[in-house]
Amino acid sequence: MSGCLFCRIVAGEVPSKRAYEDKDVVAFHDIAPQAPVHVLVVPRVHVATLADAPLDGAAPSIAAVMTSARRAADALGLTSRDGYRLVVNCGERAGQSVDHLHVHLLAGRAFGWPPG
Ligand code: 5GP
Ligand code: ZN
């Protein structure tokens, strides 16, 4: 997906402040942080939304992306004592603005419930 912003960030064609990476994902700091820590965990392989992600083991694996999100939290030194939140907006109506699956990793403040 040559025109996709997050594919271009994964490829290094658009600069980002990387926080973590592994074979499945690149994680980088959000350009408009909504918390003191706001990192986007982005699979290297393009898929538009969570609802489009394959369930048959093909990449990007939802399980691998979530595992990598947890690894990113660990790499940032975040614990359950600190508290952190993972968010996936699926579709425009849920707040998704970039059509490449990503997990928001948010930390550094208290979070309310229900979400907005
Ligand atoms: P969504 O609204 O799709 O769930 O989240 C997309 C996120 O991408 C937003 O939080 C937005 O601030 C972030 N974002 C959009 N463009 C860029 C960019 O060029 N660089 C970075 N680092 N984050 C971006
Ligand atoms: Zn993409």
PDB file of C-alpha atoms in Angstrom, residues 25-94:
ATOM      1  CA  VAL A  25       5.339  -4.374  14.289  1.00  0.00           C
ATOM      2  CA  VAL A  26       6.856  -0.935  14.427  1.00  0.00           C
ATOM      3  CA  ALA A  27       5.780   1.204  17.399  1.00  0.00           C
ATOM      4  CA  PHE A  28       6.233   4.972  17.298  1.00  0.00           C
ATOM      5  CA  HIS A  29       5.082   8.011  19.245  1.00  0.00           C
ATOM      6  CA  ASP A  30       1.797   9.565  18.143  1.00  0.00           C
ATOM      7  CA  ILE A  31       2.135  12.988  16.522  1.00  0.00           C
ATOM      8  CA  ALA A  32      -0.772  14.324  18.633  1.00  0.00           C
ATOM      9  CA  PRO A  33      -0.417  12.538  21.988  1.00  0.00           C
ATOM     10  CA  GLN A  34      -3.539  12.119  24.106  1.00  0.00           C
ATOM     11  CA  ALA A  35      -1.561  11.063  27.187  1.00  0.00           C
ATOM     12  CA  PRO A  36       2.032  11.525  28.442  1.00  0.00           C
ATOM     13  CA  VAL A  37       2.805   8.203  26.715  1.00  0.00           C
ATOM     14  CA  HIS A  38       0.973   7.647  23.428  1.00  0.00           C
ATOM     15  CA  VAL A  39       2.525   5.096  21.131  1.00  0.00           C
ATOM     16  CA  LEU A  40       1.028   3.510  18.026  1.00  0.00           C
ATOM     17  CA  VAL A  41       1.756  -0.179  17.538  1.00  0.00           C
ATOM     18  CA  VAL A  42       1.544  -0.816  13.810  1.00  0.00           C
ATOM     19  CA  PRO A  43       1.844  -4.152  12.007  1.00  0.00           C
ATOM     20  CA  ARG A  44       4.486  -4.181   9.276  1.00  0.00           C
ATOM     21  CA  VAL A  45       1.987  -5.780   6.900  1.00  0.00           C
ATOM     22  CA  HIS A  46      -0.850  -3.556   5.739  1.00  0.00           C
ATOM     23  CA  VAL A  47      -4.446  -4.271   6.640  1.00  0.00           C
ATOM     24  CA  ALA A  48      -7.010  -1.490   6.830  1.00  0.00           C
ATOM     25  CA  THR A  49      -8.889  -2.328  10.012  1.00  0.00           C
ATOM     26  CA  LEU A  50      -9.176  -4.929  12.750  1.00  0.00           C
ATOM     27  CA  ALA A  51     -12.265  -6.239  10.960  1.00  0.00           C
ATOM     28  CA  ASP A  52     -10.163  -6.843   7.830  1.00  0.00           C
ATOM     29  CA  ALA A  53      -7.368  -8.652   9.663  1.00  0.00           C
ATOM     30  CA  PRO A  54      -6.993 -12.308   8.706  1.00  0.00           C
ATOM     31  CA  LEU A  55      -8.115 -14.958  11.159  1.00  0.00           C
ATOM     32  CA  ASP A  56      -6.331 -17.828   9.414  1.00  0.00           C
ATOM     33  CA  GLY A  57      -2.801 -17.227  10.645  1.00  0.00           C
ATOM     34  CA  ALA A  58      -1.751 -15.009   7.731  1.00  0.00           C
ATOM     35  CA  ALA A  59      -0.028 -11.729   8.538  1.00  0.00           C
ATOM     36  CA  PRO A  60      -0.840  -9.449  10.167  1.00  0.00           C
ATOM     37  CA  SER A  61      -1.908 -11.719  12.996  1.00  0.00           C
ATOM     38  CA  ILE A  62      -4.079  -9.995  15.591  1.00  0.00           C
ATOM     39  CA  ALA A  63      -2.496 -12.163  18.267  1.00  0.00           C
ATOM     40  CA  ALA A  64       0.999 -11.143  17.175  1.00  0.00           C
ATOM     41  CA  VAL A  65       0.054  -7.446  17.155  1.00  0.00           C
ATOM     42  CA  MET A  66      -1.373  -7.671  20.665  1.00  0.00           C
ATOM     43  CA  THR A  67       1.665  -9.602  21.874  1.00  0.00           C
ATOM     44  CA  SER A  68       3.881  -6.918  20.381  1.00  0.00           C
ATOM     45  CA  ALA A  69       1.801  -4.191  22.063  1.00  0.00           C
ATOM     46  CA  ARG A  70       2.471  -5.881  25.391  1.00  0.00           C
ATOM     47  CA  ARG A  71       6.176  -6.114  24.517  1.00  0.00           C
ATOM     48  CA  ALA A  72       6.177  -2.411  23.634  1.00  0.00           C
ATOM     49  CA  ALA A  73       4.634  -1.625  27.032  1.00  0.00           C
ATOM     50  CA  ASP A  74       7.326  -3.723  28.705  1.00  0.00           C
ATOM     51  CA  ALA A  75      10.023  -1.972  26.687  1.00  0.00           C
ATOM     52  CA  LEU A  76       8.672   1.374  27.886  1.00  0.00           C
ATOM     53  CA  GLY A  77       8.828   0.128  31.474  1.00  0.00           C
ATOM     54  CA  LEU A  78       5.059   0.203  31.918  1.00  0.00           C
ATOM     55  CA  THR A  79       3.392  -2.069  34.451  1.00  0.00           C
ATOM     56  CA  SER A  80      -0.138  -2.739  35.688  1.00  0.00           C
ATOM     57  CA  ARG A  81       0.779  -0.615  38.683  1.00  0.00           C
ATOM     58  CA  ASP A  82       1.373   2.357  36.374  1.00  0.00           C
ATOM     59  CA  GLY A  83      -1.763   1.498  34.438  1.00  0.00           C
ATOM     60  CA  TYR A  84      -1.961   1.642  30.692  1.00  0.00           C
ATOM     61  CA  ARG A  85      -4.612   1.269  28.059  1.00  0.00           C
ATOM     62  CA  LEU A  86      -4.649  -0.368  24.634  1.00  0.00           C
ATOM     63  CA  VAL A  87      -7.202   0.979  22.169  1.00  0.00           C
ATOM     64  CA  VAL A  88      -8.110  -0.150  18.663  1.00  0.00           C
ATOM     65  CA  ASN A  89     -10.514   2.101  16.796  1.00  0.00           C
ATOM     66  CA  CYS A  90     -12.174  -0.013  14.100  1.00  0.00           C
ATOM     67  CA  GLY A  91     -13.861   2.065  11.436  1.00  0.00           C
ATOM     68  CA  GLU A  92     -14.539   5.754  11.053  1.00  0.00           C
ATOM     69  CA  ARG A  93     -17.530   5.700  13.384  1.00  0.00           C
ATOM     70  CA  ALA A  94     -15.327   4.367  16.180  1.00  0.00           C
TER      71      ALA A  94
END
